[in-house]
GROMACS .gro file of C-alpha atoms in nm:
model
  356
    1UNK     CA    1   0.186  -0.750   1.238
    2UNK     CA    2   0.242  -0.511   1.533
    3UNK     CA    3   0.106  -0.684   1.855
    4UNK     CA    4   0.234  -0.439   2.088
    5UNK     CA    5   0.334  -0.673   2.364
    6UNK     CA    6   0.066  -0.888   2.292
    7UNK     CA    7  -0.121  -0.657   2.547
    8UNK     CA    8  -0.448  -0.667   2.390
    9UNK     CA    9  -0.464  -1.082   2.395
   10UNK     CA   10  -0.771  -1.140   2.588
   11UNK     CA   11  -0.849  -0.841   2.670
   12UNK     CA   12  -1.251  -0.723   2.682
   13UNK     CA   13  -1.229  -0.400   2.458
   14UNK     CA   14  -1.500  -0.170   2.412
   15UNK     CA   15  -1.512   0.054   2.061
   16UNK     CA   16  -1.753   0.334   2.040
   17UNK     CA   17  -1.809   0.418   1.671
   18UNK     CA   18  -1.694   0.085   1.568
   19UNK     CA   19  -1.923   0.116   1.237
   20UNK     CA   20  -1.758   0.447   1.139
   21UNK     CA   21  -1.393   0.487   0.912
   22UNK     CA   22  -1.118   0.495   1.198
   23UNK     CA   23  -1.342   0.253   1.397
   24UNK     CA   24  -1.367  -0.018   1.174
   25UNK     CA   25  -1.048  -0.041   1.085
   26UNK     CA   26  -0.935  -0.010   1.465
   27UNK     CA   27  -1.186  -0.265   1.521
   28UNK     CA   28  -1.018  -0.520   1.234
   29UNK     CA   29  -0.689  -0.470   1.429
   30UNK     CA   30  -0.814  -0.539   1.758
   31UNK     CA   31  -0.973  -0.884   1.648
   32UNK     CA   32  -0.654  -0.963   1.467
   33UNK     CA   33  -0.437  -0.880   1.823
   34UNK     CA   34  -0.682  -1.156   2.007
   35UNK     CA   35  -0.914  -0.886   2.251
   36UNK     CA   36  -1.233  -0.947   2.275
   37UNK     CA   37  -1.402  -0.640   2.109
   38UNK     CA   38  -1.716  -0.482   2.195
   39UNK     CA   39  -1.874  -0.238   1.964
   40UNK     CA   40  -2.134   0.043   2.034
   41UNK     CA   41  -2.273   0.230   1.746
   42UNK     CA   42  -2.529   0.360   1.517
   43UNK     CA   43  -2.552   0.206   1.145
   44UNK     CA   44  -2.307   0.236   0.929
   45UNK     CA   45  -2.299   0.553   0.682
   46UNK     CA   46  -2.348   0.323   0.352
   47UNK     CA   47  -2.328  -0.040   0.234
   48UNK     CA   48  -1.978   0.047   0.096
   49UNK     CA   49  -1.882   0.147   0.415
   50UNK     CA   50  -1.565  -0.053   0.527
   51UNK     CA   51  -1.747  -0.216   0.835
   52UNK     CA   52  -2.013  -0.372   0.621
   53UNK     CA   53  -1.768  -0.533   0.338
   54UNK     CA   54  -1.549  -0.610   0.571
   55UNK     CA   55  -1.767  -0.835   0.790
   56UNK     CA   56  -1.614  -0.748   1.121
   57UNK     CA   57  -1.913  -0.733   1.289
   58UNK     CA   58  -1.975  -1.089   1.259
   59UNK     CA   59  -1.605  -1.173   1.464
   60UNK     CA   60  -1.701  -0.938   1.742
   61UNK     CA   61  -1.988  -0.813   1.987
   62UNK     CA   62  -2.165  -0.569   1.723
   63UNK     CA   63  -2.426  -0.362   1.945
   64UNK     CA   64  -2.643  -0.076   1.764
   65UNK     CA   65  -2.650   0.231   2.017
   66UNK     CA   66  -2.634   0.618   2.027
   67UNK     CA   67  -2.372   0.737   2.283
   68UNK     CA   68  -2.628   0.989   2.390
   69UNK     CA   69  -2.805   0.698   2.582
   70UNK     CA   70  -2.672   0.673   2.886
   71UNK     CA   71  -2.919   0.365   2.989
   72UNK     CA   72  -2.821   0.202   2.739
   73UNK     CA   73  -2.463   0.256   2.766
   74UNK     CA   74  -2.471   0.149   3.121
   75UNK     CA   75  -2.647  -0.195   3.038
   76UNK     CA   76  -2.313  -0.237   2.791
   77UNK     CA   77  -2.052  -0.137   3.080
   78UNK     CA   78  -2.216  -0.366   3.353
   79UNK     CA   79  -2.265  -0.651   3.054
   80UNK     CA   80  -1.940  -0.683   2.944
   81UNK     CA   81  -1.717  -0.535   3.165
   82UNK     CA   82  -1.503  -0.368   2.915
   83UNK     CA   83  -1.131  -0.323   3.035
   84UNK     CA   84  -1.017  -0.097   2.782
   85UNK     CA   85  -1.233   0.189   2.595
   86UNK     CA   86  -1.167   0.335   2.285
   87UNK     CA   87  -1.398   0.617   2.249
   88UNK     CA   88  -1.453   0.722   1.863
   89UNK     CA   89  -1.832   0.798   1.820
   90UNK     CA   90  -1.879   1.149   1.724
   91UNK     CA   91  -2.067   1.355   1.483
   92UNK     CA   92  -1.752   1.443   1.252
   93UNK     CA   93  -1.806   1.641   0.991
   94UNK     CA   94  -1.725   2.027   1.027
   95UNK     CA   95  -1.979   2.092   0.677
   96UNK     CA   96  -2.262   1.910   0.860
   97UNK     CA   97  -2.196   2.091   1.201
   98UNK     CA   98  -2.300   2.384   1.055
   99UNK     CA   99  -2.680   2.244   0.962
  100UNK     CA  100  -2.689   2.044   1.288
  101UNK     CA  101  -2.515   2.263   1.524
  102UNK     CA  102  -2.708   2.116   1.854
  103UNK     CA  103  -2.684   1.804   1.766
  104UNK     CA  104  -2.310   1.834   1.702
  105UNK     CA  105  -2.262   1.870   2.070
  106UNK     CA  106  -2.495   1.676   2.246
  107UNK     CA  107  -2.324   1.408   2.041
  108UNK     CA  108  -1.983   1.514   2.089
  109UNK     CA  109  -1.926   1.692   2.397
  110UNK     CA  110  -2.241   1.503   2.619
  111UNK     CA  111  -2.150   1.162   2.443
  112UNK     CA  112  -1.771   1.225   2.568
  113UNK     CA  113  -1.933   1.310   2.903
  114UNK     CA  114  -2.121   0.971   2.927
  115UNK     CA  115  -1.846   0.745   2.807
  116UNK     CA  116  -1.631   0.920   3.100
  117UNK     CA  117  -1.869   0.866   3.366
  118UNK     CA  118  -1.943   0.523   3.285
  119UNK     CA  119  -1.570   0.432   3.280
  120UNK     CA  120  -1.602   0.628   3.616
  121UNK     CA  121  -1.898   0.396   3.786
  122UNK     CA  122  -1.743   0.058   3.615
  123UNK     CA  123  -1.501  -0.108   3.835
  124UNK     CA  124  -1.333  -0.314   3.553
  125UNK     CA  125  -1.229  -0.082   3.339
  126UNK     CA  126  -0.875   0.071   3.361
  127UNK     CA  127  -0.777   0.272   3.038
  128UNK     CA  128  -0.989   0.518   2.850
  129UNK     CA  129  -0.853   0.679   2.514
  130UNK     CA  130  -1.054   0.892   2.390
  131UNK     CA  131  -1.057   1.043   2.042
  132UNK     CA  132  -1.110   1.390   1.936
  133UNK     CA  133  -0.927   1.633   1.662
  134UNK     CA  134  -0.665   1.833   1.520
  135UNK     CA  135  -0.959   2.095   1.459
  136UNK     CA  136  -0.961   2.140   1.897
  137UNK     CA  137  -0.667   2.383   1.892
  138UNK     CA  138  -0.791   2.753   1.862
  139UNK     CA  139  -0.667   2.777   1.498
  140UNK     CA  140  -0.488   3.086   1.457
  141UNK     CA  141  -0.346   2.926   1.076
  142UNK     CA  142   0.020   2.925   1.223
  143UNK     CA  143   0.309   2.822   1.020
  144UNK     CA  144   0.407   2.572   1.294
  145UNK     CA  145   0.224   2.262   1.479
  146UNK     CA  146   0.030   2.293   1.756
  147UNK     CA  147   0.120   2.106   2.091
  148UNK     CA  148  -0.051   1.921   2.321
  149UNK     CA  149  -0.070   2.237   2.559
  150UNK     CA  150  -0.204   2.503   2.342
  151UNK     CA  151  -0.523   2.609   2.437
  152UNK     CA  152  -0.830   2.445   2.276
  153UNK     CA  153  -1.123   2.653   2.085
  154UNK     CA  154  -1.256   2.600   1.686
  155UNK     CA  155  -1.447   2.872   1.489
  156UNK     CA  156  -1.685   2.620   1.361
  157UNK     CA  157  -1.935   2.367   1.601
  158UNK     CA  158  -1.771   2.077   1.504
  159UNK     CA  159  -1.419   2.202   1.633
  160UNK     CA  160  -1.560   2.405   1.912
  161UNK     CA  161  -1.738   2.134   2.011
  162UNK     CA  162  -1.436   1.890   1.997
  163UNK     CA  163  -1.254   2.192   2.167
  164UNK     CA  164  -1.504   2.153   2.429
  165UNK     CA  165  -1.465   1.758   2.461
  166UNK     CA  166  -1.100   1.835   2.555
  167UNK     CA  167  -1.215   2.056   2.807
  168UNK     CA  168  -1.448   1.810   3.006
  169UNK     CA  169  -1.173   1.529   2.942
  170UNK     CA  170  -0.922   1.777   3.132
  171UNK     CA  171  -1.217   1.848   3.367
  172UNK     CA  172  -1.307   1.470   3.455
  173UNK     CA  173  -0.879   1.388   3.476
  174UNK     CA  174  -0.808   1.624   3.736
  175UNK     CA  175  -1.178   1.554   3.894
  176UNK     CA  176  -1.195   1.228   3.913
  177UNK     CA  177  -0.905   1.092   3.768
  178UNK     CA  178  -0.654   1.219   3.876
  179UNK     CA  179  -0.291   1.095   3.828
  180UNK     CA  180  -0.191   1.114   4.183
  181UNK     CA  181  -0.470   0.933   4.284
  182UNK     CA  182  -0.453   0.608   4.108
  183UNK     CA  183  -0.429   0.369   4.345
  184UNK     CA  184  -0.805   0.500   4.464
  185UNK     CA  185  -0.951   0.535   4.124
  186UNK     CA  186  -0.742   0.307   3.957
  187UNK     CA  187  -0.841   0.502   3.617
  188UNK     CA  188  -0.634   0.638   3.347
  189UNK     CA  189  -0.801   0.829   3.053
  190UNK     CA  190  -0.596   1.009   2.777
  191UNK     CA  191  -0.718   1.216   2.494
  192UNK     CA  192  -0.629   1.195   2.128
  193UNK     CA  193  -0.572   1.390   1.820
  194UNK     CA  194  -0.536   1.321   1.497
  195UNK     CA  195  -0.472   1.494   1.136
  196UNK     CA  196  -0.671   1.426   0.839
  197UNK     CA  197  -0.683   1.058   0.779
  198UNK     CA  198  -0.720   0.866   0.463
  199UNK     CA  199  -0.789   0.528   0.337
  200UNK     CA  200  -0.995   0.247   0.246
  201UNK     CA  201  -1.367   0.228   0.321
  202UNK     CA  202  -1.445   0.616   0.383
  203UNK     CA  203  -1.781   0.709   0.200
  204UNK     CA  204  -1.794   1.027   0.433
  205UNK     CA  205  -1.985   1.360   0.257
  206UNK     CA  206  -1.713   1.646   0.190
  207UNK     CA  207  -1.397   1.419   0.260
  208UNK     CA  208  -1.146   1.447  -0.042
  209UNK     CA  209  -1.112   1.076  -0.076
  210UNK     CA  210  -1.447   0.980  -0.098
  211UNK     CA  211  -1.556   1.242  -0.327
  212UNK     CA  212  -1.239   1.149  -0.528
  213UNK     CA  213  -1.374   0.757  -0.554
  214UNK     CA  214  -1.715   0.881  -0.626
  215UNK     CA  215  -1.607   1.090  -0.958
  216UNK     CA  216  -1.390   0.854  -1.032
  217UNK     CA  217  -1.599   0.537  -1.024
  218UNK     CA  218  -1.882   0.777  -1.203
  219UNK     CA  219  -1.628   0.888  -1.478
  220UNK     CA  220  -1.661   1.211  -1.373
  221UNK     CA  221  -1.403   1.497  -1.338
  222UNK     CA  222  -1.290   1.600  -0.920
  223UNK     CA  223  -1.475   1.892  -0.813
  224UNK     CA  224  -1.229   2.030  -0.545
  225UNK     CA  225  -1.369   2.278  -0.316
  226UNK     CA  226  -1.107   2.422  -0.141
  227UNK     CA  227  -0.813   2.346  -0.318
  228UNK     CA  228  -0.500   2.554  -0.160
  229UNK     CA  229  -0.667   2.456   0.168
  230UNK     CA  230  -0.344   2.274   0.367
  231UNK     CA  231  -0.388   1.975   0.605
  232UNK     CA  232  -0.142   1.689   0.773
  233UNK     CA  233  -0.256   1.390   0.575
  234UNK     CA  234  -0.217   1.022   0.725
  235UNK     CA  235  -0.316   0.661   0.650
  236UNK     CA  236  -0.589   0.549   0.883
  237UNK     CA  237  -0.348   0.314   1.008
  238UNK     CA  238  -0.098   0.579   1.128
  239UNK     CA  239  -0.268   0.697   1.444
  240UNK     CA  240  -0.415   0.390   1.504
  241UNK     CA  241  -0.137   0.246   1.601
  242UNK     CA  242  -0.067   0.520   1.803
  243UNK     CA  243  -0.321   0.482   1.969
  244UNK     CA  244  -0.288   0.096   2.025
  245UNK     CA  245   0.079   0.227   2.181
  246UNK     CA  246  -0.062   0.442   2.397
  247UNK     CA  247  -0.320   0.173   2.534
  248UNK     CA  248  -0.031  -0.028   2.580
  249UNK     CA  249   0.162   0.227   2.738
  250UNK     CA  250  -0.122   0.306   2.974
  251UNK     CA  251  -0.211  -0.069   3.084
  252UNK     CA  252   0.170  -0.101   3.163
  253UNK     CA  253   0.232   0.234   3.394
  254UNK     CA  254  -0.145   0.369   3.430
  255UNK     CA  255  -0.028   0.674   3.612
  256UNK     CA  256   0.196   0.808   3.326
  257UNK     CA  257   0.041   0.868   3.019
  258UNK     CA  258  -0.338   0.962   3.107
  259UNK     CA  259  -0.245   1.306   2.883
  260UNK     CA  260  -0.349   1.430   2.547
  261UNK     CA  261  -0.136   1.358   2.253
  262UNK     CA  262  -0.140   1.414   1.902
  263UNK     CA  263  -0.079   1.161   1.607
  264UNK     CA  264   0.022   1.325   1.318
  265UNK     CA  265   0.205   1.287   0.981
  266UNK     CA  266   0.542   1.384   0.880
  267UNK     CA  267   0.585   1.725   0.689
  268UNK     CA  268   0.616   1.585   0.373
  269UNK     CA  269   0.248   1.497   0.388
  270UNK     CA  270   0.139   1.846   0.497
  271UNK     CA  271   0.011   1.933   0.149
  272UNK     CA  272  -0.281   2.144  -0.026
  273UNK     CA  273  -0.618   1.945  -0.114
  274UNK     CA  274  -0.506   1.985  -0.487
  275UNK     CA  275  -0.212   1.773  -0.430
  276UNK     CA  276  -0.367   1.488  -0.216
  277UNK     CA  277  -0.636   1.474  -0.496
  278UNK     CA  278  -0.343   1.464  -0.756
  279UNK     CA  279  -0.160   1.193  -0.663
  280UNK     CA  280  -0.536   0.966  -0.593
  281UNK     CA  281  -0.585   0.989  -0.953
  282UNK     CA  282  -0.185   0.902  -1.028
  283UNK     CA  283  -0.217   0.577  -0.828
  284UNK     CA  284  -0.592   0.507  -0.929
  285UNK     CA  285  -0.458   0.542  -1.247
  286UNK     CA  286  -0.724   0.776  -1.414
  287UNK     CA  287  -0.951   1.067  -1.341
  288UNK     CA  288  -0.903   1.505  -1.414
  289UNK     CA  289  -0.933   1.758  -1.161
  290UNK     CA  290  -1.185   2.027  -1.172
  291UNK     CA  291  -1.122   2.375  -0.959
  292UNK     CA  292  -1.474   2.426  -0.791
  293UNK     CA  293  -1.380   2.683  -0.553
  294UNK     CA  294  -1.637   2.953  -0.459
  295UNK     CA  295  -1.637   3.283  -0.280
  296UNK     CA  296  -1.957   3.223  -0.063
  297UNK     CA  297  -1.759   2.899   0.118
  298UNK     CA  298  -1.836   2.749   0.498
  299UNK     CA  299  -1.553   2.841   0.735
  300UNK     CA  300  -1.310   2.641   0.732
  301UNK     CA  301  -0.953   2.662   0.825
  302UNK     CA  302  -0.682   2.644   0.571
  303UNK     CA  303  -0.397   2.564   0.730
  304UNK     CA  304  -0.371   2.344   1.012
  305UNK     CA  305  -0.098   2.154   1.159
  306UNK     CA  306   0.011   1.953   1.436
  307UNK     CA  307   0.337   1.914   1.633
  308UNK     CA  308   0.405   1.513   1.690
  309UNK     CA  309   0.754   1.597   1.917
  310UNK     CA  310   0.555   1.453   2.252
  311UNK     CA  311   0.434   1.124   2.145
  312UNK     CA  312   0.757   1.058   1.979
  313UNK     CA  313   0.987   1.091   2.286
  314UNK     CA  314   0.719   1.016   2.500
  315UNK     CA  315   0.599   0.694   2.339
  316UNK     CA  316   0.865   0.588   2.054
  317UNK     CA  317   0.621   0.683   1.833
  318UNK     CA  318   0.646   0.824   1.489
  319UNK     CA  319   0.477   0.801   1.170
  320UNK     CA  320   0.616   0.552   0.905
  321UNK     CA  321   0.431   0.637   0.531
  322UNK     CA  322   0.535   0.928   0.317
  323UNK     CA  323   0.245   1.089   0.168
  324UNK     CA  324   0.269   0.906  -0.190
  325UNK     CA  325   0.261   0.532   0.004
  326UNK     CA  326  -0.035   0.652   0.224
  327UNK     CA  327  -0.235   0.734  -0.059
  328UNK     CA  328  -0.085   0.426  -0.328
  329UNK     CA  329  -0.192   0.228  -0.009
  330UNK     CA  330  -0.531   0.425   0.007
  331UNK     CA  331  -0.615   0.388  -0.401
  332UNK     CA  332  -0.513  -0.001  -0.359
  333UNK     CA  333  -0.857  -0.064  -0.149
  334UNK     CA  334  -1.067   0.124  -0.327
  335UNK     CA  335  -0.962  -0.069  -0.652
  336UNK     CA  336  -0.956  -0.370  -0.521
  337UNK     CA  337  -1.309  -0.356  -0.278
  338UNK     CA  338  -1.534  -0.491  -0.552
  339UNK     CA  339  -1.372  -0.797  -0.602
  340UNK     CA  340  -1.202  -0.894  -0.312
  341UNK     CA  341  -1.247  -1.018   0.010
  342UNK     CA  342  -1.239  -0.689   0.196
  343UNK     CA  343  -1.127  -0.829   0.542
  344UNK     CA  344  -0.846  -1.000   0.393
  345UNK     CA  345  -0.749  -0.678   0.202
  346UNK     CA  346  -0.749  -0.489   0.542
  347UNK     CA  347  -0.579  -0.717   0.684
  348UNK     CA  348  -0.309  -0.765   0.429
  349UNK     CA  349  -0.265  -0.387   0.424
  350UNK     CA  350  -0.212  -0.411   0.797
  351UNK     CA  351   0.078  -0.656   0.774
  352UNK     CA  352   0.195  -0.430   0.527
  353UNK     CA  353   0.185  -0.147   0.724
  354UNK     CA  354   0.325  -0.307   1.027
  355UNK     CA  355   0.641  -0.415   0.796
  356UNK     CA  356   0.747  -0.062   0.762
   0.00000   0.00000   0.00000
C-alpha cells in the first residue's frame, strides 16, 4: 500500500464529509496509513452507503455535524486539534442544485468559508486541502483540458457555487495565507479538483454508477439520460491519492504547494455516458441499455475536461487505471458488497490499486 512517507503516521486528521463516497473511502485509507482521523458529517445517504458497510466509523472519531455550524465546528477544532484538514462536505449534485439552489451555497461556498477560518483561528493545524470540482471552470465545452489558471464560473448552482468556493479559497490564500508569509501564519491551504469519479459504495441520485447498480440489481434495463454527454472518468482511488501526495507534499515544504490542482484521468477514460455504462454491464456481467434522453433536459455540460500537466511535474503525479480496470475494479465491489466483509474489500482494492 502507498504510505507516502509514512507522513500521515500519527497524525490528528480531520475529514469533513467523511460519511459521503470520496470521504469514506479517503477515510479507510487514512486509518490504514496510522493518522488519527476525525470525521465531521451529516448521515450517510443510505444503509448501502460505503461508510455504513464498511464500518469505518467504528476505527475513527465519527462526529455527526453540518459544516454550516460554525459553533459546532469550533468545539471540533479546539477538541481535537486537527493537524491536517481534508475538506469534502458539500452539497454535490448539479440535478439537486437546481431544486435547492440556496442551500447549494450556503453549504458549499459558506461551509468552505467556515472550514477556512477555523483552520485560520486553530494554532495546530498546518495543511488544508480542500475539495471542490471539475464543474468550477467556466465551461465553454472546449476540445482541450482546462488548467489550474483558467478562470472559474459554472452555468448551473452547483458549479457556480463550487466556482465561487475557488474564489474565497484564492481570497483567504492571498488574505490570510499567504505564501510569503508562512513563517507568521504558518498555514498552507490548497484547492482540489477532480473529474467524475467512480466506484464502490456510491448510492448518489443521477450518478451513472449508481443508477447502473440499481437497474441492474432490480433486473431492469439502464435508463441513460444523457448519453453522448462526455466526462474524464476515474476510480475513487485516483485522486485520492493525489490528494494524500499533495498533503504530503505540503507538510514537507508548506510554502510550495498551497495552489489549486486538478486530478484527473488519462484520455483514454474521457468517454460518453453510453460507454462508461457499457462496459459496467460487461464486467457486471449482465444488464441492457435503454436510451432515455429527452429534449426538456437540466443544463448540464457535455463535454468537460481537465488538463493534469501541473500535478504531474509538479507532484510526480499521474493517474495509473485505464478506463476498463477503473470500472472492472468498480463492478468488483458492487458484486461482492452483499457477501463480503466490505472493509476488507476496500482495503484489498487499495493494495491493489497501490500495486499499479
Amino acid at each position: 500500500m502507498k504510505n507516502f512517507n509514512n507522513i500521515y503516521k500519527g497524525k490528528k486528521v480531520l475529514i469533513t464529509g467523511h460519511t459521503g463516497f470520496k470521504g469514506s473511502w479517503l477515510a479507510i485509507w487514512l486509518e490504514s496509513l496510522g493518522a488519527t482521523v476525525i470525521g465531521y458529517a451529516l448521515d450517510p445517504y443510505t444503509e448501502k452507503d460505503n461508510f455504513v458497510l464498511s464500518k469505518i466509523g467504528e476505527k475513527i472519531i465519527d462526529i455527526r455535524g453540518d459544516i454550516r455550524d460554525r459553533n459546532k465546528l469550533r468545539e471540533v477544532f479546539e477538541k481535537y486539534k486537527p493537524e491536517v484538514v481534508f475538506h469534502l462536505a458539500a452539497q454535490p449534485l448539479v440535478r439537486l442544485s437546481y431544486d435547492i439552489p440556496v442551500e447549494t451555497y450556503e453549504v458549499n461556498v459558506m461551509g468552505t468559508i467556515n472550514i477556512m477560518e477555523e483552520i485560520r483561528r486553530s494554532s495546530e493545524t498546518k495543511v488544508g486541502i480542500l475539495i471542490t470540482t471539475d464543474k468550477c471552470y467556466e465551461n465553454r465545452e472546449q476540445i482541450w483540458g482546462y488548467r489550474e489558471n483558467e478562470p472559474m464560473g459554472g452555468y448551473d448552482p452547483y458549479s457556480s457555487s463550487k466556482g465561487a468556493c475557488e474564489i474565497a479559497i484564492n481570497s483567504w490564500r492571498r488574505s490570510f495565507f499567504n505564501p510569503k508569509d508562512y513563517e507568521k501564519h504558518g498555514k498552507s491551504i490548497a484547492s482540489v479538483r477532480a473529474g467524475n469519479v467512480i466506484g464502490g459504495g456510491d448510492w448518489a441520485k443521477d450518478r451513472i454508477i449508481p443508477d447502473c447498480i440499481r437497474a441492474l440489481e432490480n433486473n431492469q434495463p439502464i435508463d441513460i439520460r444523457m448519453p453522448k454527454a462526455i466526462r474524464p472518468w476515474e476510480h475513487v482511488l485516483e485522486p485520492l491519492s493525489g490528494y494524500l501526495l499533495l498533503g504530503q507534499k505540503m507538510l514537507e515544504n508548506p510554502g510550495k504547494y498551497c495552489e489549486g490542482f486538478n486530478f484527473g484521468p488519462t484520455l483514454d477514460a474521457i468517454i460518453p455516458v453510453w460507454d462508461v455504462a457499457t462496459l459496467m454491464t460487461k464486467y457486471y456481467g449482465k444488464g441492457e441499455l435503454k436510451d432515455s434522453s429527452k429534449g426538456n433536459e437540466l443544463h448540464e455540460a457535455k463535454l468537460l475536461l481537465l488538463d493534469i500537466t501541473k500535478a504531474r511535474f509538479e507532484l510526480n503525479w499521474k493517474p495509473t487505471l485505464t478506463i476498463e480496470e477503473s470500472i472492472e475494479l468498480t463492478a468488483d465491489w458492487y458484486k461482492r458488497y452483499k457477501d463480503e466483509e466490505v472493509f476488507s474489500l476496500c482495503i484489498e482494492q487499495i493494495e491493489k490499486f497501490s500495486r499499479k
